[in-house]
Short mmCIF file of C-alpha atoms and ligand atoms in Angstrom, two decimals:
data_model
loop_
_atom_site.label_atom_id
_atom_site.label_comp_id
_atom_site.label_asym_id
_atom_site.label_seq_id
_atom_site.Cartn_x
_atom_site.Cartn_y
_atom_site.Cartn_z
CA MET A 1 -2.49 13.59 -7.22
CA GLY A 2 -4.41 10.27 -7.81
CA GLY A 3 -6.92 10.52 -5.09
CA THR A 4 -10.50 11.62 -5.11
CA ILE A 5 -13.25 12.16 -2.55
CA PRO A 6 -15.56 9.17 -2.42
CA GLY A 7 -18.56 10.19 -4.62
CA SER A 8 -16.83 13.25 -6.24
CA THR A 9 -16.00 13.93 -9.94
CA GLY A 10 -12.54 12.69 -9.82
CA ALA A 11 -10.60 15.79 -8.71
CA PRO A 12 -8.40 15.25 -5.61
CA PRO A 13 -9.66 16.73 -2.33
CA PHE A 14 -8.50 20.49 -2.01
CA VAL A 15 -7.27 21.09 1.52
CA VAL A 16 -5.82 24.53 2.72
CA LEU A 17 -3.27 23.87 5.24
CA GLY A 18 -3.08 27.03 7.47
CA VAL A 19 0.13 27.47 9.57
CA SER A 20 0.26 30.09 12.20
CA ALA A 21 3.19 31.43 14.18
CA GLY A 22 4.17 28.71 16.99
CA ILE A 23 7.41 26.61 17.34
CA ALA A 24 5.23 23.75 16.45
CA ALA A 25 5.07 25.03 12.84
CA TYR A 26 7.82 22.72 12.00
CA LYS A 27 5.45 19.71 12.48
CA ALA A 28 3.16 21.28 9.87
CA VAL A 29 5.85 20.29 7.18
CA ASP A 30 5.21 16.61 8.20
CA VAL A 31 1.16 17.03 8.16
CA CYS A 32 1.68 18.61 4.67
CA ARG A 33 3.74 15.73 3.41
CA ARG A 34 1.44 13.17 4.82
CA LEU A 35 -1.63 14.78 3.23
CA VAL A 36 0.11 14.98 -0.11
CA ASP A 37 1.14 11.40 0.14
CA ALA A 38 -2.58 10.49 0.91
CA GLY A 39 -3.54 11.98 -2.40
CA ILE A 40 -4.69 15.39 -1.13
CA HIS A 41 -4.23 18.57 -3.02
CA VAL A 42 -2.48 20.74 -0.38
CA ALA A 43 -2.71 24.66 -0.76
CA PRO A 44 -0.32 25.89 2.34
CA VAL A 45 -1.15 29.26 3.66
CA LEU A 46 1.41 30.70 6.34
CA THR A 47 0.85 33.72 8.46
CA GLU A 48 3.68 36.14 7.74
CA ARG A 49 4.91 35.57 11.33
CA ALA A 50 4.92 31.72 10.74
CA THR A 51 7.53 32.18 8.23
CA HIS A 52 9.83 33.22 11.34
CA PHE A 53 9.67 29.52 12.42
CA VAL A 54 9.61 27.73 9.03
CA GLY A 55 10.37 28.91 5.46
CA LYS A 56 7.84 29.45 2.73
CA ALA A 57 10.21 27.48 0.41
CA THR A 58 9.89 24.24 2.40
CA PHE A 59 6.02 24.39 1.85
CA ASP A 60 6.60 25.44 -1.86
CA ALA A 61 8.48 22.20 -2.18
CA LEU A 62 6.26 19.80 -0.44
CA GLY A 63 2.84 21.27 -1.18
CA SER A 64 0.67 20.87 -4.22
CA GLU A 65 0.86 24.45 -5.21
CA PRO A 66 3.32 27.41 -3.91
CA ALA A 67 2.63 28.53 -0.17
CA GLN A 68 1.02 31.88 0.11
CA THR A 69 1.72 34.19 3.02
CA THR A 70 -0.02 37.42 2.13
CA LEU A 71 -3.25 38.96 0.55
CA TRP A 72 -1.46 41.21 -1.59
CA ASP A 73 1.15 39.24 -3.95
CA GLU A 74 -1.09 37.00 -5.87
CA ALA A 75 -2.22 37.35 -9.41
CA SER A 76 -5.78 36.74 -8.22
CA PRO A 77 -7.04 40.09 -6.85
CA ILE A 78 -9.09 38.17 -4.32
CA PRO A 79 -7.00 35.20 -2.93
CA HIS A 80 -9.01 34.84 0.11
CA THR A 81 -12.23 33.94 -1.48
CA ARG A 82 -10.64 31.80 -4.22
CA LEU A 83 -9.02 29.69 -1.51
CA GLY A 84 -11.99 29.52 0.86
CA GLN A 85 -14.42 28.83 -1.85
CA ARG A 86 -12.39 26.07 -3.46
CA ALA A 87 -11.48 24.41 -0.18
CA ASP A 88 -13.05 21.01 0.68
CA LEU A 89 -11.56 21.49 4.10
CA ILE A 90 -9.20 23.79 6.04
CA VAL A 91 -6.90 22.66 8.56
CA VAL A 92 -4.86 24.88 10.85
CA ALA A 93 -1.81 23.37 12.44
CA PRO A 94 -0.62 24.85 14.78
CA ALA A 95 -3.29 27.12 15.69
CA THR A 96 -1.85 29.59 18.10
CA ALA A 97 -3.76 31.32 20.86
CA ASP A 98 -3.57 34.46 18.81
CA LEU A 99 -4.86 32.72 15.72
CA LEU A 100 -7.74 31.22 17.54
CA ALA A 101 -8.68 34.55 19.03
CA ARG A 102 -8.68 36.26 15.48
CA TYR A 103 -10.71 33.57 14.07
CA ALA A 104 -13.16 33.46 16.94
CA GLY A 105 -13.57 37.16 16.58
CA GLY A 106 -14.11 37.18 12.84
CA PHE A 107 -10.87 39.00 12.21
CA ALA A 108 -9.72 38.79 8.58
CA ASP A 109 -6.63 40.95 8.38
CA ASP A 110 -4.35 38.41 6.77
CA LEU A 111 -4.58 35.61 4.13
CA LEU A 112 -5.21 32.92 6.65
CA THR A 113 -7.89 34.47 8.85
CA ALA A 114 -9.67 35.89 5.63
CA THR A 115 -9.73 32.44 4.14
CA LEU A 116 -11.09 31.05 7.31
CA VAL A 117 -13.85 33.68 7.31
CA ALA A 118 -14.62 33.32 3.64
CA THR A 119 -15.22 29.57 3.54
CA ALA A 120 -18.27 27.30 4.19
CA ALA A 121 -15.88 24.21 4.21
CA PRO A 122 -15.37 22.15 7.30
CA VAL A 123 -12.55 23.68 9.54
CA VAL A 124 -10.22 21.71 11.63
CA VAL A 125 -7.91 23.77 14.13
CA CYS A 126 -5.07 21.98 15.87
CA PRO A 127 -4.10 24.27 18.87
CA ALA A 128 -0.58 24.28 20.22
CA MET A 129 0.75 26.78 22.91
CA HIS A 130 2.36 26.71 26.35
CA THR A 131 0.24 24.97 29.27
CA GLU A 132 -0.50 28.31 30.89
CA MET A 133 -1.82 29.84 27.60
CA TRP A 134 -3.85 26.64 26.71
CA GLU A 135 -5.56 26.77 30.13
CA HIS A 136 -6.26 30.45 30.04
CA PRO A 137 -10.11 31.06 30.07
CA ALA A 138 -9.83 33.42 27.00
CA VAL A 139 -8.29 30.63 25.03
CA GLN A 140 -10.74 27.97 26.13
CA HIS A 141 -13.63 30.51 25.64
CA ASN A 142 -12.44 31.08 22.00
CA LEU A 143 -12.28 27.26 21.39
CA ALA A 144 -15.86 26.95 22.94
CA VAL A 145 -16.94 29.69 20.46
CA LEU A 146 -15.39 28.01 17.53
CA ILE A 147 -16.85 24.42 18.60
CA SER A 148 -20.26 26.01 18.91
CA ARG A 149 -19.88 27.10 15.18
CA GLY A 150 -18.87 23.48 14.05
CA VAL A 151 -15.14 23.88 13.97
CA THR A 152 -13.37 20.63 14.82
CA VAL A 153 -10.71 20.66 17.33
CA VAL A 154 -7.82 18.28 17.51
CA ALA A 155 -6.93 18.61 21.04
CA PRO A 156 -3.15 19.14 21.90
CA GLU A 157 -1.27 16.41 23.79
CA GLU A 158 0.57 16.39 27.15
CA GLY A 159 4.37 16.44 26.61
CA ARG A 160 7.48 18.34 26.22
CA LEU A 161 6.97 21.85 25.12
CA ALA A 162 9.51 24.70 23.99
CA GLY A 163 11.80 25.69 26.65
CA GLY A 164 11.78 22.04 27.96
CA ASP A 165 8.68 22.48 30.01
CA ILE A 166 6.34 19.55 30.35
CA GLY A 167 2.56 19.96 30.13
CA SER A 168 -0.51 20.06 28.07
CA GLY A 169 -0.38 22.10 24.90
CA ARG A 170 1.93 20.21 22.60
CA LEU A 171 0.69 19.89 19.01
CA ALA A 172 -1.23 16.58 18.35
CA ASP A 173 0.80 14.14 16.54
CA PRO A 174 0.76 14.64 12.64
CA SER A 175 -0.54 11.28 12.08
CA VAL A 176 -3.50 12.20 14.43
CA ILE A 177 -4.17 15.43 12.55
CA VAL A 178 -4.01 13.68 9.08
CA GLU A 179 -6.30 10.83 10.47
CA ARG A 180 -8.97 13.36 11.51
CA VAL A 181 -8.68 15.28 8.20
CA LEU A 182 -9.15 12.17 6.09
CA GLY A 183 -12.05 11.13 8.45
CA LEU A 184 -13.81 14.31 7.65
CA LEU A 185 -13.17 14.12 4.03
CA GLY A 186 -14.95 10.72 4.18
CA GLY A 187 -11.80 8.41 4.08
CA ALA A 188 -8.29 8.21 2.50
CA PRO A 189 -8.33 9.03 -1.19
CA ARG A 190 -5.42 6.65 -2.06
CA GLY A 191 -4.29 3.38 -0.53
CA HIS A 192 -3.39 5.49 2.57
CA HIS A 193 -1.55 4.04 5.64
CA LEU A 194 -1.29 6.36 8.71
CA GLY A 195 2.05 5.35 9.76
CA ALA A 196 3.67 2.46 11.87
CA GLY A 197 1.61 1.62 14.64
CA THR A 198 -1.54 3.66 14.03
CA ALA A 199 -4.88 1.94 13.61
CA GLY A 200 -7.40 3.17 11.20
CA GLY A 201 -7.42 4.88 7.99
CA GLY A 202 -10.10 4.96 5.37
CA ARG A 203 -12.87 4.63 7.75
CA SER A 204 -16.09 6.81 7.34
CA THR A 205 -16.82 9.19 10.12
CA ARG A 206 -20.42 7.54 10.54
CA ASP A 207 -19.24 4.04 10.45
CA LEU A 208 -20.98 3.05 13.84
CA ALA A 209 -24.40 4.50 12.64
CA GLY A 210 -27.05 2.17 14.04
CA ILE A 211 -24.90 0.38 16.40
CA ARG A 212 -25.51 0.28 20.30
CA VAL A 213 -22.41 0.61 22.32
CA VAL A 214 -22.18 0.52 26.14
CA VAL A 215 -18.98 1.98 27.78
CA SER A 216 -17.94 1.84 31.31
CA ALA A 217 -15.39 4.45 32.68
CA GLY A 218 -13.89 5.68 35.96
CA GLY A 219 -12.80 3.99 39.20
CA THR A 220 -15.43 2.39 41.33
CA ARG A 221 -15.65 3.76 45.01
CA GLU A 222 -16.03 1.07 47.64
CA PRO A 223 -17.42 2.45 50.99
CA ILE A 224 -15.75 1.82 54.38
CA ASP A 225 -18.28 3.81 56.26
CA PRO A 226 -20.39 7.03 55.21
CA VAL A 227 -17.51 9.17 54.68
CA ARG A 228 -14.52 7.00 53.44
CA PHE A 229 -14.13 4.55 50.47
CA LEU A 230 -11.57 2.56 48.74
CA THR A 231 -10.89 3.64 45.10
CA ASN A 232 -7.98 3.94 42.47
CA ARG A 233 -6.73 6.74 40.25
CA SER A 234 -8.86 6.29 37.17
CA SER A 235 -10.37 9.57 36.06
CA GLY A 236 -12.83 8.22 33.56
CA LYS A 237 -11.20 10.22 30.74
CA GLN A 238 -10.36 7.16 28.60
CA GLY A 239 -13.78 5.75 28.90
CA HIS A 240 -15.60 9.09 28.27
CA ALA A 241 -13.31 9.58 25.19
CA LEU A 242 -14.53 6.22 23.92
CA ALA A 243 -18.31 6.94 24.41
CA GLU A 244 -17.93 10.19 22.77
CA ALA A 245 -15.99 9.05 20.03
CA ALA A 246 -18.59 6.08 19.36
CA ALA A 247 -21.19 8.77 19.44
CA ARG A 248 -19.32 11.02 16.88
CA ARG A 249 -19.22 7.99 14.61
CA GLY A 250 -22.96 7.66 14.67
CA ALA A 251 -23.47 4.92 17.39
CA ALA A 252 -26.11 5.01 20.10
CA VAL A 253 -24.14 5.10 23.37
CA VAL A 254 -24.66 4.46 27.15
CA LEU A 255 -21.85 5.59 29.45
CA VAL A 256 -21.91 3.94 32.78
CA THR A 257 -19.41 5.99 34.74
CA THR A 258 -18.12 7.01 38.00
CA GLY A 259 -16.71 10.07 36.38
CA LYS A 260 -18.09 13.39 35.69
CA PRO A 261 -21.87 13.10 34.68
CA ALA A 262 -21.44 15.42 31.71
CA ALA A 263 -20.58 13.84 28.32
CA GLY A 264 -20.67 14.86 24.77
CA PRO A 265 -23.81 14.94 22.45
CA GLY A 266 -25.46 11.51 21.79
CA VAL A 267 -24.14 9.87 24.98
CA VAL A 268 -26.67 8.76 27.71
CA VAL A 269 -24.86 8.75 31.04
CA GLU A 270 -25.79 6.39 33.83
CA PRO A 271 -23.83 7.44 36.94
CA VAL A 272 -22.65 4.62 39.25
CA GLU A 273 -20.40 4.55 42.41
CA THR A 274 -19.61 0.92 43.48
CA ALA A 275 -18.53 -2.20 41.65
CA ALA A 276 -22.05 -3.55 42.50
CA ASP A 277 -23.86 -0.59 40.84
CA MET A 278 -21.61 -0.80 37.90
CA GLU A 279 -22.22 -4.58 37.49
CA ALA A 280 -25.98 -4.12 37.71
CA ALA A 281 -26.04 -1.40 35.04
CA MET A 282 -23.52 -3.00 32.76
CA LEU A 283 -25.32 -6.42 32.86
CA SER A 284 -28.61 -4.84 32.23
CA ARG A 285 -27.42 -2.43 29.43
CA ALA A 286 -25.33 -5.00 27.69
CA GLU A 287 -28.27 -7.21 26.86
CA GLY A 288 -29.41 -5.01 24.06
CA ALA A 289 -25.83 -3.77 23.02
CA ASP A 290 -23.84 -4.64 19.67
CA VAL A 291 -20.52 -3.56 21.50
CA VAL A 292 -19.66 -3.53 25.20
CA ILE A 293 -16.39 -1.85 26.34
CA MET A 294 -15.13 -2.10 29.84
CA ALA A 295 -12.62 0.89 30.25
CA ALA A 296 -13.40 1.27 34.02
CA ALA A 297 -11.05 0.43 36.83
CA VAL A 298 -13.34 -1.66 38.90
CA ALA A 299 -11.95 -2.14 42.50
CA ASP A 300 -10.91 -5.77 42.91
CA PHE A 301 -11.75 -5.62 46.60
CA ARG A 302 -14.33 -4.08 48.82
CA PRO A 303 -14.61 -3.89 52.70
CA LYS A 304 -16.69 -6.94 53.67
CA VAL A 305 -18.69 -4.90 56.15
CA VAL A 306 -19.60 -1.28 55.55
CA GLN A 307 -19.98 0.75 58.91
CA GLY A 308 -23.26 2.50 59.29
CA SER A 309 -21.76 5.40 61.02
CA LYS A 310 -18.36 7.15 60.83
CA LEU A 311 -15.41 5.35 62.31
CA HIS A 312 -13.63 7.45 64.95
CA LYS A 313 -9.90 7.45 65.69
CA ALA A 314 -10.66 7.06 69.33
CA ASP A 315 -12.24 3.68 68.67
CA GLY A 316 -8.75 2.56 67.40
CA VAL A 317 -7.60 1.32 63.94
CA PRO A 318 -10.36 -0.62 62.36
CA ASP A 319 -9.87 -4.14 61.03
CA LEU A 320 -10.58 -3.77 57.46
CA ILE A 321 -11.51 -7.15 56.08
CA LEU A 322 -11.87 -7.12 52.35
CA GLU A 323 -13.81 -9.40 50.03
CA PRO A 324 -13.59 -9.85 46.07
CA THR A 325 -15.80 -7.54 44.12
CA PRO A 326 -17.72 -9.25 41.22
CA ASP A 327 -15.90 -9.50 37.97
CA ILE A 328 -18.08 -7.77 35.60
CA LEU A 329 -16.11 -8.32 32.58
CA SER A 330 -16.07 -12.22 33.01
CA GLU A 331 -19.67 -12.17 33.62
CA LEU A 332 -20.35 -10.05 30.36
CA GLY A 333 -18.18 -12.66 28.71
CA ARG A 334 -20.40 -15.53 29.79
CA ARG A 335 -23.62 -13.65 29.01
CA ARG A 336 -22.40 -12.43 25.73
CA ARG A 337 -25.10 -12.65 22.98
CA GLN A 338 -24.44 -13.66 19.44
CA GLY A 339 -22.50 -11.17 17.37
CA GLN A 340 -21.95 -8.83 20.37
CA VAL A 341 -18.25 -7.37 20.38
CA LEU A 342 -16.76 -7.41 23.82
CA VAL A 343 -13.68 -5.17 24.68
CA GLY A 344 -11.69 -5.22 28.03
CA PHE A 345 -8.74 -3.36 29.35
CA ALA A 346 -5.79 -4.63 31.02
CA ALA A 347 -4.04 -2.05 33.19
CA GLU A 348 -0.67 -3.39 34.25
CA THR A 349 2.73 -2.10 35.53
CA GLU A 350 4.82 -5.21 34.79
CA ARG A 351 4.71 -8.22 32.38
CA VAL A 352 1.93 -6.16 30.56
CA SER A 353 1.71 -8.18 27.47
CA GLU A 354 1.72 -11.64 29.23
CA ARG A 355 -0.89 -10.58 31.67
CA ALA A 356 -3.13 -8.78 29.21
CA ARG A 357 -2.78 -12.05 26.96
CA ALA A 358 -4.06 -14.22 30.02
CA LYS A 359 -6.85 -11.74 30.60
CA LEU A 360 -7.95 -11.97 27.00
CA ALA A 361 -8.33 -15.70 27.10
CA ASP A 362 -9.75 -15.87 30.70
CA LYS A 363 -12.38 -13.20 30.34
CA GLY A 364 -13.81 -14.32 26.98
CA VAL A 365 -13.34 -10.97 25.29
CA ASP A 366 -12.68 -10.22 21.49
CA LEU A 367 -10.25 -7.38 22.20
CA MET A 368 -7.91 -6.63 25.23
CA VAL A 369 -6.51 -3.42 25.38
CA ALA A 370 -3.16 -3.85 27.26
CA ASN A 371 -2.28 -0.63 29.06
CA ASP A 372 1.27 -0.16 30.70
CA VAL A 373 0.16 2.61 33.15
CA SER A 374 3.72 2.64 34.54
CA ALA A 375 4.90 4.50 31.33
CA PRO A 376 5.04 8.43 31.28
CA GLY A 377 1.85 9.98 29.89
CA VAL A 378 0.15 6.76 30.03
CA GLY A 379 -2.86 5.55 31.65
CA PHE A 380 -4.60 6.89 34.80
CA ASP A 381 -5.74 10.56 34.79
CA HIS A 382 -3.40 11.63 31.92
CA ASP A 383 -4.78 13.17 28.66
CA THR A 384 -2.71 10.88 26.53
CA ASN A 385 -2.53 6.99 26.61
CA GLU A 386 -0.45 4.36 24.80
CA VAL A 387 -1.96 0.91 24.24
CA THR A 388 -1.58 -2.43 22.42
CA ILE A 389 -4.88 -3.87 21.17
CA LEU A 390 -4.81 -7.71 21.20
CA GLY A 391 -7.33 -9.65 19.33
CA ALA A 392 -8.68 -13.10 20.15
CA ASP A 393 -7.95 -13.55 16.71
CA GLY A 394 -4.23 -13.21 17.14
CA SER A 395 -4.03 -9.61 15.91
CA VAL A 396 -1.76 -6.95 17.50
CA THR A 397 -2.20 -3.35 17.11
CA ASP A 398 0.23 -0.85 18.70
CA VAL A 399 -1.23 2.51 19.30
CA PRO A 400 1.75 4.89 20.26
CA LEU A 401 1.29 7.65 22.69
CA ARG A 402 -1.48 10.11 21.54
CA SER A 403 -4.62 11.84 22.89
CA LYS A 404 -7.18 9.62 24.52
CA ASP A 405 -9.61 10.66 21.78
CA ALA A 406 -7.10 9.27 19.13
CA VAL A 407 -6.62 6.00 21.25
CA ALA A 408 -10.46 5.73 21.45
CA ASP A 409 -10.70 6.02 17.65
CA ALA A 410 -8.05 3.32 17.26
CA ILE A 411 -9.89 0.85 19.39
CA LEU A 412 -13.15 1.77 17.62
CA ASP A 413 -11.49 1.16 14.35
CA ARG A 414 -10.76 -2.44 15.58
CA VAL A 415 -14.30 -2.87 16.68
CA CYS A 416 -15.68 -1.86 13.33
CA ALA A 417 -13.61 -4.30 11.67
CA LEU A 418 -14.92 -6.99 13.98
CA LEU A 419 -18.48 -5.84 13.45
CA SER A 420 -18.27 -5.94 9.60
CA ALA A 421 -16.80 -9.45 9.79
CA ARG A 422 -19.81 -10.72 11.62
O1 PMT B 501 -9.83 6.55 33.51
P1 PMT B 501 -8.45 7.03 33.00
O2 PMT B 501 -7.97 8.00 34.13
O3 PMT B 501 -8.59 7.72 31.78
O4 PMT B 501 -7.53 5.88 32.96
C1 PMT B 501 -7.53 4.84 32.00
C2 PMT B 501 -7.53 3.51 32.42
C3 PMT B 501 -6.01 3.35 32.91
C4 PMT B 501 -8.40 3.31 33.83
C5 PMT B 501 -7.95 2.44 31.40
O5 PMT B 501 -7.08 2.73 30.24
C6 PMT B 501 -7.87 1.15 31.87
O6 PMT B 501 -6.73 0.56 31.67
N1 PMT B 501 -8.98 0.51 32.28
C7 PMT B 501 -8.94 -0.88 33.01
C8 PMT B 501 -8.54 -0.93 34.42
C9 PMT B 501 -8.60 -2.14 35.05
O7 PMT B 501 -9.18 -2.17 36.07
O8 PMT B 501 -7.67 -2.92 34.58
P2 PMT B 501 -7.64 -4.59 35.14
O9 PMT B 501 -6.59 -5.16 34.47
O10 PMT B 501 -7.68 -4.59 36.68
O11 PMT B 501 -9.12 -5.13 34.80
C10 PMT B 501 -9.22 -6.10 33.57
C11 PMT B 501 -10.58 -5.73 32.88
O12 PMT B 501 -11.50 -6.54 33.87
C12 PMT B 501 -11.00 -4.19 32.87
O13 PMT B 501 -11.60 -4.17 31.52
C13 PMT B 501 -11.82 -4.25 34.08
O14 PMT B 501 -12.72 -3.02 33.72
C14 PMT B 501 -12.56 -5.48 34.28
N2 PMT B 501 -12.85 -5.63 35.58
C15 PMT B 501 -11.91 -5.62 36.55
C16 PMT B 501 -12.32 -5.88 37.97
C17 PMT B 501 -13.63 -6.33 38.09
N3 PMT B 501 -13.95 -6.64 39.41
N4 PMT B 501 -14.70 -6.37 37.20
C18 PMT B 501 -14.17 -6.09 35.95
O15 PMT B 501 -15.14 -6.00 35.04
#
């Protein structure tokens, strides 16, 4: 193991990889291999029931030391405290509903839960389970308890589950898990690459400290009358994920959104409804910003006349005359101040790359995030996304299907690279 924690004494980071009993345990093998490849000392700890899904011998071969499965067979009389005290970080992948419940409840009746309870190191849990279990209030409550204690959760993705069902609950991609672990350790110990198409690697978790970021999110609502409006399918999830990721990385963030008013810590929310509201908020907020990201789906057209009272069927079908809304991103591009990084999105269903490239040039942005919203699990309202980040400098970064949080981090990695080059 050649890697070190930046600023440490030279020993490689010591990570306990906990594996609990779910079908996704086979993906923990890949997590183990990637961490070892990145120069991490990996101590695998499997619950006894996890060994029904994947053998101890596999982790013996791939980990940095033999895998452990029990409190009772080690030479050390107290393996749970040895591992917990020595760990620089513990990551549990997959974390089943049962494991989360036992950890949240402070149970310590096997080696993995005992190690989790006996550590002061950062802990990352990567839940994986069927959608019904993932959405159960007890599971969500246990997660909330763990988050309130400082545990990091790498959210599961939407996709194919055991038995062929499709839904939320699939273990996050191993590359995403490893990326988060390395981020929490303060960077990749050894010339680490996160795998084809994955942006990032080696960034510090506070690499946006002191940076002012403005993000827009959600679909605007253009009124027809007091009770009806034109809108689109944007939920605001991708914009919210960007704002929250930027705040986690130390930025001062303003989120201009038509979505839910709540956002994570460190994000100031400015709620808006229409394209006109969003334009006013974005132009004013962008004046003092270092980074501006337009993830919102702004309506391109709005009714030319807004009726003052509710339209009634008895009066016949209304003649809805539409007019274009202001192009906020283009205006931000025109007013952009020196050194500011401007990011746009292009949501397309065909000729995606060609159209995104045209928008990159027309709107005067540094990065255009091409989003093929016709692909399964991609774009509007999903918890996952897949994008290609096009740079005005000719760079192209593919970000394969993953959680919107992970996509946000990949975009912010590109933003950080531009900021440090200015
Ligand atoms: O919100 P989610 O459900 O999570 O879905 C995410 C998303 C699909 C909305 C997001 O990833 C995305 O692609 N956002 C851009 C949607 C869009 O409006 O794309 P566009 O190609 O029509 O617009 C190009 C760019 O110009 C966008 O940055 C848009 O914000 C901006 N624009 C568009 C029209 C307008 N009048 N003013 C603008 O500023």
